[in-house]
mmCIF file of C-alpha atoms in Angstrom:
data_model
loop_
_atom_site.group_PDB
_atom_site.id
_atom_site.type_symbol
_atom_site.label_atom_id
_atom_site.label_comp_id
_atom_site.label_asym_id
_atom_site.label_seq_id
_atom_site.Cartn_x
_atom_site.Cartn_y
_atom_site.Cartn_z
ATOM 1 C CA GLY A 82 -37.634 154.272 308.889
ATOM 2 C CA GLN A 83 -40.832 152.294 308.644
ATOM 3 C CA GLN A 84 -42.534 150.944 305.547
ATOM 4 C CA VAL A 85 -45.401 153.116 304.419
ATOM 5 C CA MET A 86 -47.770 151.569 301.870
ATOM 6 C CA GLN A 87 -49.964 153.701 299.665
ATOM 7 C CA ILE A 88 -52.974 152.702 297.550
ATOM 8 C CA PRO A 89 -54.092 152.886 294.856
ATOM 9 C CA GLN A 90 -51.023 153.254 292.678
ATOM 10 C CA TYR A 91 -53.013 154.945 289.907
ATOM 11 C CA GLN A 92 -56.438 156.548 289.718
ATOM 12 C CA HIS A 93 -58.286 157.892 286.677
ATOM 13 C CA VAL A 94 -61.291 160.082 287.416
ATOM 14 C CA GLN A 95 -63.651 162.255 285.429
ATOM 15 C CA GLU A 96 -63.414 165.933 286.284
ATOM 16 C CA GLY A 97 -65.872 166.634 289.079
ATOM 17 C CA GLU A 98 -65.584 163.180 290.661
ATOM 18 C CA ASP A 99 -64.073 162.668 294.083
ATOM 19 C CA PHE A 100 -60.693 161.032 294.746
ATOM 20 C CA THR A 101 -59.156 159.353 297.776
ATOM 21 C CA THR A 102 -55.679 157.977 298.426
ATOM 22 C CA TYR A 103 -54.807 155.855 301.449
ATOM 23 C CA CYS A 104 -51.609 155.461 303.385
ATOM 24 C CA ASN A 105 -51.047 152.470 305.711
ATOM 25 C CA SER A 106 -48.379 151.285 308.087
ATOM 26 C CA SER A 107 -48.096 148.073 310.123
ATOM 27 C CA THR A 108 -46.692 150.055 313.029
ATOM 28 C CA THR A 109 -47.682 153.297 314.707
ATOM 29 C CA LEU A 110 -46.713 156.431 312.815
ATOM 30 C CA SER A 111 -45.298 159.342 314.769
ATOM 31 C CA ASN A 112 -46.700 161.781 312.213
ATOM 32 C CA ILE A 113 -47.705 161.888 308.552
ATOM 33 C CA GLN A 114 -46.940 164.463 305.894
ATOM 34 C CA TRP A 115 -48.575 164.768 302.483
ATOM 35 C CA TYR A 116 -46.921 166.052 299.319
ATOM 36 C CA LYS A 117 -48.044 166.716 295.755
ATOM 37 C CA GLN A 118 -45.721 166.277 292.788
ATOM 38 C CA ARG A 119 -46.858 167.513 289.394
ATOM 39 C CA PRO A 120 -45.608 165.592 286.333
ATOM 40 C CA GLY A 121 -41.966 166.547 285.791
ATOM 41 C CA GLY A 122 -41.997 168.637 288.954
ATOM 42 C CA HIS A 123 -40.809 168.430 292.513
ATOM 43 C CA PRO A 124 -42.673 167.481 295.702
ATOM 44 C CA VAL A 125 -44.580 170.310 297.347
ATOM 45 C CA PHE A 126 -45.538 170.077 301.006
ATOM 46 C CA LEU A 127 -49.290 170.056 301.610
ATOM 47 C CA ILE A 128 -49.790 169.310 305.298
ATOM 48 C CA GLN A 129 -48.571 167.502 308.409
ATOM 49 C CA LEU A 130 -50.785 165.524 310.793
ATOM 50 C CA VAL A 131 -49.578 164.619 314.265
ATOM 51 C CA LYS A 132 -52.536 163.846 316.537
ATOM 52 C CA SER A 133 -54.592 160.682 316.628
ATOM 53 C CA GLY A 134 -57.880 161.137 314.746
ATOM 54 C CA GLU A 135 -56.809 164.527 313.403
ATOM 55 C CA VAL A 136 -58.737 165.956 310.443
ATOM 56 C CA LYS A 137 -57.576 168.992 308.495
ATOM 57 C CA LYS A 138 -59.094 170.698 305.476
ATOM 58 C CA GLN A 139 -57.593 172.829 302.738
ATOM 59 C CA LYS A 140 -60.361 173.993 300.387
ATOM 60 C CA ARG A 141 -61.372 170.796 298.497
ATOM 61 C CA LEU A 142 -58.739 168.628 300.218
ATOM 62 C CA THR A 143 -59.456 166.744 303.448
ATOM 63 C CA PHE A 144 -56.674 164.994 305.342
ATOM 64 C CA GLN A 145 -57.261 162.416 308.082
ATOM 65 C CA PHE A 146 -55.006 160.625 310.539
ATOM 66 C CA GLY A 147 -56.376 157.367 311.909
ATOM 67 C CA GLU A 148 -57.245 156.881 315.562
ATOM 68 C CA ALA A 149 -54.530 154.257 315.927
ATOM 69 C CA LYS A 150 -52.070 156.418 313.956
ATOM 70 C CA LYS A 151 -51.461 153.571 311.530
ATOM 71 C CA ASN A 152 -53.215 155.037 308.530
ATOM 72 C CA SER A 153 -54.017 158.302 306.841
ATOM 73 C CA SER A 154 -56.061 159.463 303.885
ATOM 74 C CA LEU A 155 -56.290 162.374 301.497
ATOM 75 C CA HIS A 156 -59.673 163.059 299.929
ATOM 76 C CA ILE A 157 -60.242 165.537 297.101
ATOM 77 C CA THR A 158 -63.812 166.658 296.472
ATOM 78 C CA ALA A 159 -64.904 167.487 292.905
ATOM 79 C CA THR A 160 -61.540 167.032 291.221
ATOM 80 C CA GLN A 161 -60.260 169.570 288.715
ATOM 81 C CA THR A 162 -57.633 169.186 285.995
ATOM 82 C CA THR A 163 -55.259 171.205 288.163
ATOM 83 C CA ASP A 164 -55.321 168.351 290.706
ATOM 84 C CA VAL A 165 -53.364 166.126 288.320
ATOM 85 C CA GLY A 166 -50.161 164.788 289.836
ATOM 86 C CA THR A 167 -48.802 162.200 292.230
ATOM 87 C CA TYR A 168 -49.742 162.429 295.886
ATOM 88 C CA PHE A 169 -47.281 161.041 298.413
ATOM 89 C CA CYS A 170 -47.619 160.403 302.091
ATOM 90 C CA ALA A 171 -44.463 160.368 304.187
ATOM 91 C CA GLU A 172 -43.446 159.808 307.780
ATOM 92 C CA ALA A 173 -40.678 161.831 309.415
ATOM 93 C CA TYR A 174 -38.637 159.459 311.594
ATOM 94 C CA ASN A 175 -36.169 160.586 314.212
ATOM 95 C CA ALA A 176 -35.593 164.295 314.606
ATOM 96 C CA GLY A 177 -35.592 166.273 311.431
ATOM 97 C CA ASN A 178 -37.135 165.745 308.026
ATOM 98 C CA MET A 179 -35.697 162.334 307.213
ATOM 99 C CA LEU A 180 -38.805 161.058 305.491
ATOM 100 C CA THR A 181 -39.996 157.599 304.548
ATOM 101 C CA PHE A 182 -42.220 158.077 301.511
ATOM 102 C CA GLY A 183 -45.063 155.906 300.347
ATOM 103 C CA GLY A 184 -45.034 154.840 296.717
ATOM 104 C CA GLY A 185 -47.490 157.558 295.745
ATOM 105 C CA THR A 186 -50.864 157.647 294.012
ATOM 106 C CA ARG A 187 -50.856 159.071 290.533
ATOM 107 C CA LEU A 188 -54.069 160.967 289.841
ATOM 108 C CA MET A 189 -55.211 161.576 286.298
ATOM 109 C CA VAL A 190 -58.280 163.753 285.651
ATOM 110 C CA LYS A 191 -60.222 163.604 282.407
ATOM 111 C CA PRO A 192 -61.811 166.950 281.440
ATOM 112 C CA ASN B 170 -37.072 185.189 297.611
ATOM 113 C CA ALA B 171 -35.454 182.338 295.681
ATOM 114 C CA GLY B 172 -36.423 178.803 296.526
ATOM 115 C CA VAL B 173 -34.103 175.837 296.770
ATOM 116 C CA MET B 174 -31.787 176.008 293.768
ATOM 117 C CA GLN B 175 -30.359 172.890 292.203
ATOM 118 C CA ASN B 176 -28.015 172.590 289.265
ATOM 119 C CA PRO B 177 -27.579 171.257 286.802
ATOM 120 C CA ARG B 178 -31.163 170.437 285.897
ATOM 121 C CA HIS B 179 -30.006 167.573 283.716
ATOM 122 C CA LEU B 180 -26.670 165.762 283.848
ATOM 123 C CA VAL B 181 -25.482 163.095 281.449
ATOM 124 C CA ARG B 182 -22.478 160.960 282.379
ATOM 125 C CA ARG B 183 -20.829 157.890 280.947
ATOM 126 C CA ARG B 184 -20.193 154.892 283.151
ATOM 127 C CA GLY B 185 -17.120 155.427 285.297
ATOM 128 C CA GLN B 186 -17.296 159.228 285.307
ATOM 129 C CA GLU B 187 -18.020 161.423 288.290
ATOM 130 C CA ALA B 188 -21.249 163.327 288.884
ATOM 131 C CA ARG B 189 -21.453 166.461 291.031
ATOM 132 C CA LEU B 190 -24.857 167.764 291.980
ATOM 133 C CA ARG B 191 -25.205 171.161 293.637
ATOM 134 C CA CYS B 192 -27.862 172.539 295.937
ATOM 135 C CA SER B 193 -28.261 176.010 297.413
ATOM 136 C CA PRO B 194 -30.869 175.979 300.188
ATOM 137 C CA MET B 195 -33.405 178.730 300.703
ATOM 138 C CA LYS B 196 -32.108 181.837 302.421
ATOM 139 C CA GLY B 197 -32.026 181.329 306.158
ATOM 140 C CA HIS B 198 -32.201 177.527 305.904
ATOM 141 C CA SER B 199 -29.371 175.587 307.480
ATOM 142 C CA HIS B 200 -30.780 172.052 307.182
ATOM 143 C CA VAL B 201 -30.281 170.254 303.861
ATOM 144 C CA TYR B 202 -31.551 166.851 302.773
ATOM 145 C CA TRP B 203 -30.869 164.805 299.659
ATOM 146 C CA TYR B 204 -33.416 162.356 298.244
ATOM 147 C CA ARG B 205 -33.315 160.041 295.243
ATOM 148 C CA GLN B 206 -36.320 159.165 293.099
ATOM 149 C CA LEU B 207 -36.470 156.352 290.574
ATOM 150 C CA PRO B 208 -39.165 156.534 287.848
ATOM 151 C CA GLU B 209 -42.675 155.798 289.114
ATOM 152 C CA GLU B 210 -41.442 155.465 292.699
ATOM 153 C CA GLY B 211 -41.441 157.487 295.887
ATOM 154 C CA LEU B 212 -38.443 159.410 297.131
ATOM 155 C CA LYS B 213 -35.764 157.661 299.167
ATOM 156 C CA PHE B 214 -33.862 159.554 301.860
ATOM 157 C CA MET B 215 -30.112 159.652 301.353
ATOM 158 C CA VAL B 216 -28.422 162.144 303.667
ATOM 159 C CA TYR B 217 -29.143 164.993 306.105
ATOM 160 C CA LEU B 218 -26.615 167.782 306.581
ATOM 161 C CA GLN B 219 -26.223 170.992 308.503
ATOM 162 C CA LYS B 220 -23.477 173.492 307.871
ATOM 163 C CA GLU B 221 -20.177 171.577 307.817
ATOM 164 C CA ASN B 222 -21.752 168.526 309.466
ATOM 165 C CA ILE B 223 -23.293 165.284 308.259
ATOM 166 C CA ILE B 224 -26.139 164.556 310.667
ATOM 167 C CA ASP B 225 -27.406 161.309 309.181
ATOM 168 C CA GLU B 226 -26.205 159.439 306.096
ATOM 169 C CA SER B 227 -28.022 156.179 306.729
ATOM 170 C CA GLY B 228 -29.728 156.260 303.327
ATOM 171 C CA MET B 229 -26.587 156.793 301.311
ATOM 172 C CA PRO B 230 -24.674 153.911 299.695
ATOM 173 C CA LYS B 231 -21.399 153.292 301.529
ATOM 174 C CA GLU B 232 -19.296 153.374 298.389
ATOM 175 C CA ARG B 233 -18.962 155.979 295.638
ATOM 176 C CA PHE B 234 -21.407 158.443 297.218
ATOM 177 C CA SER B 235 -20.458 161.394 299.387
ATOM 178 C CA ALA B 236 -22.078 164.653 300.434
ATOM 179 C CA GLU B 237 -20.922 167.894 301.972
ATOM 180 C CA PHE B 238 -22.351 171.225 303.029
ATOM 181 C CA PRO B 239 -19.429 173.606 303.512
ATOM 182 C CA LYS B 240 -19.490 176.783 305.537
ATOM 183 C CA GLU B 241 -19.557 178.794 302.334
ATOM 184 C CA GLY B 242 -21.221 177.657 299.143
ATOM 185 C CA PRO B 243 -23.776 175.065 298.130
ATOM 186 C CA SER B 244 -24.245 171.516 299.308
ATOM 187 C CA ILE B 245 -22.653 168.990 296.959
ATOM 188 C CA LEU B 246 -23.704 165.400 296.330
ATOM 189 C CA ARG B 247 -20.857 163.568 294.650
ATOM 190 C CA ILE B 248 -21.134 160.227 292.893
ATOM 191 C CA GLN B 249 -17.885 158.654 291.785
ATOM 192 C CA GLN B 250 -17.549 156.029 289.044
ATOM 193 C CA VAL B 251 -21.213 156.231 288.110
ATOM 194 C CA VAL B 252 -23.094 153.139 286.975
ATOM 195 C CA ARG B 253 -26.354 152.818 285.040
ATOM 196 C CA GLY B 254 -28.242 152.106 288.258
ATOM 197 C CA ASP B 255 -27.387 155.611 289.515
ATOM 198 C CA SER B 256 -29.702 157.094 286.869
ATOM 199 C CA ALA B 257 -32.459 158.848 288.804
ATOM 200 C CA ALA B 258 -33.814 162.220 289.831
ATOM 201 C CA TYR B 259 -31.924 163.634 292.811
ATOM 202 C CA PHE B 260 -33.831 166.142 294.897
ATOM 203 C CA CYS B 261 -32.426 168.469 297.481
ATOM 204 C CA ALA B 262 -34.655 169.949 300.179
ATOM 205 C CA SER B 263 -34.070 172.470 302.929
ATOM 206 C CA SER B 264 -35.726 173.657 306.109
ATOM 207 C CA ARG B 265 -35.124 176.468 308.552
ATOM 208 C CA GLY B 266 -35.231 174.295 311.641
ATOM 209 C CA VAL B 267 -35.077 170.628 312.547
ATOM 210 C CA ASP B 268 -38.798 169.861 312.339
ATOM 211 C CA GLU B 269 -39.923 172.716 310.150
ATOM 212 C CA LYS B 270 -41.572 172.595 306.740
ATOM 213 C CA LEU B 271 -39.466 171.105 303.975
ATOM 214 C CA PHE B 272 -38.981 172.868 300.644
ATOM 215 C CA PHE B 273 -37.761 170.867 297.656
ATOM 216 C CA GLY B 274 -35.651 172.023 294.738
ATOM 217 C CA SER B 275 -36.497 171.197 291.120
ATOM 218 C CA GLY B 276 -34.116 168.262 291.133
ATOM 219 C CA THR B 277 -31.249 167.047 288.979
ATOM 220 C CA GLN B 278 -32.036 164.303 286.490
ATOM 221 C CA LEU B 279 -28.924 162.145 286.203
ATOM 222 C CA SER B 280 -28.647 159.888 283.177
ATOM 223 C CA VAL B 281 -25.782 157.414 282.964
ATOM 224 C CA LEU B 282 -25.017 156.086 279.493
#
């Protein structure tokens, strides 16, 4: 699998502020998946992006896949306390769900 | 409709003992994956299994670690002669098909004293 770098490592925001996490690779990604892991919990699948330049929305969450398929971002509009957790990007390499995970961005939201 | 079931939730072992982690995939899922997560880090792929077959074990240490997914019963991740460095959260995940959505279990937190 490839190396997938994620920034920032931590982010503190005030409730209502926006939040963005970035995922970068030095080589072309075949696809990108995003997961959310609540503190003490397990990863939960959010979305998969496959096409160059793809943009998908889920309520306040916007996911983008770069034109060169070397980066991706997750943007949360008007964060809420329920958004607290660590957000991971991951690439599935080869056939199947053998994933290479980024290091994650831990989001903390102050009420 | 139960999700991916892992047990035990917490497992404490002394150095040199064996650890057995169990995972029952979601109903109808025949693809099982094991991942390991160290504190404050992302998950690392260990092994991919289908019923009675190991498809890919490239992420699993060559020694002391083994995995199986028998025809009947749960998938087992076995760690022999555990060392402190094996302390981690071990997550199992399953999917219905090869490239279909992955569902994770709640994990087993292994602590080696």
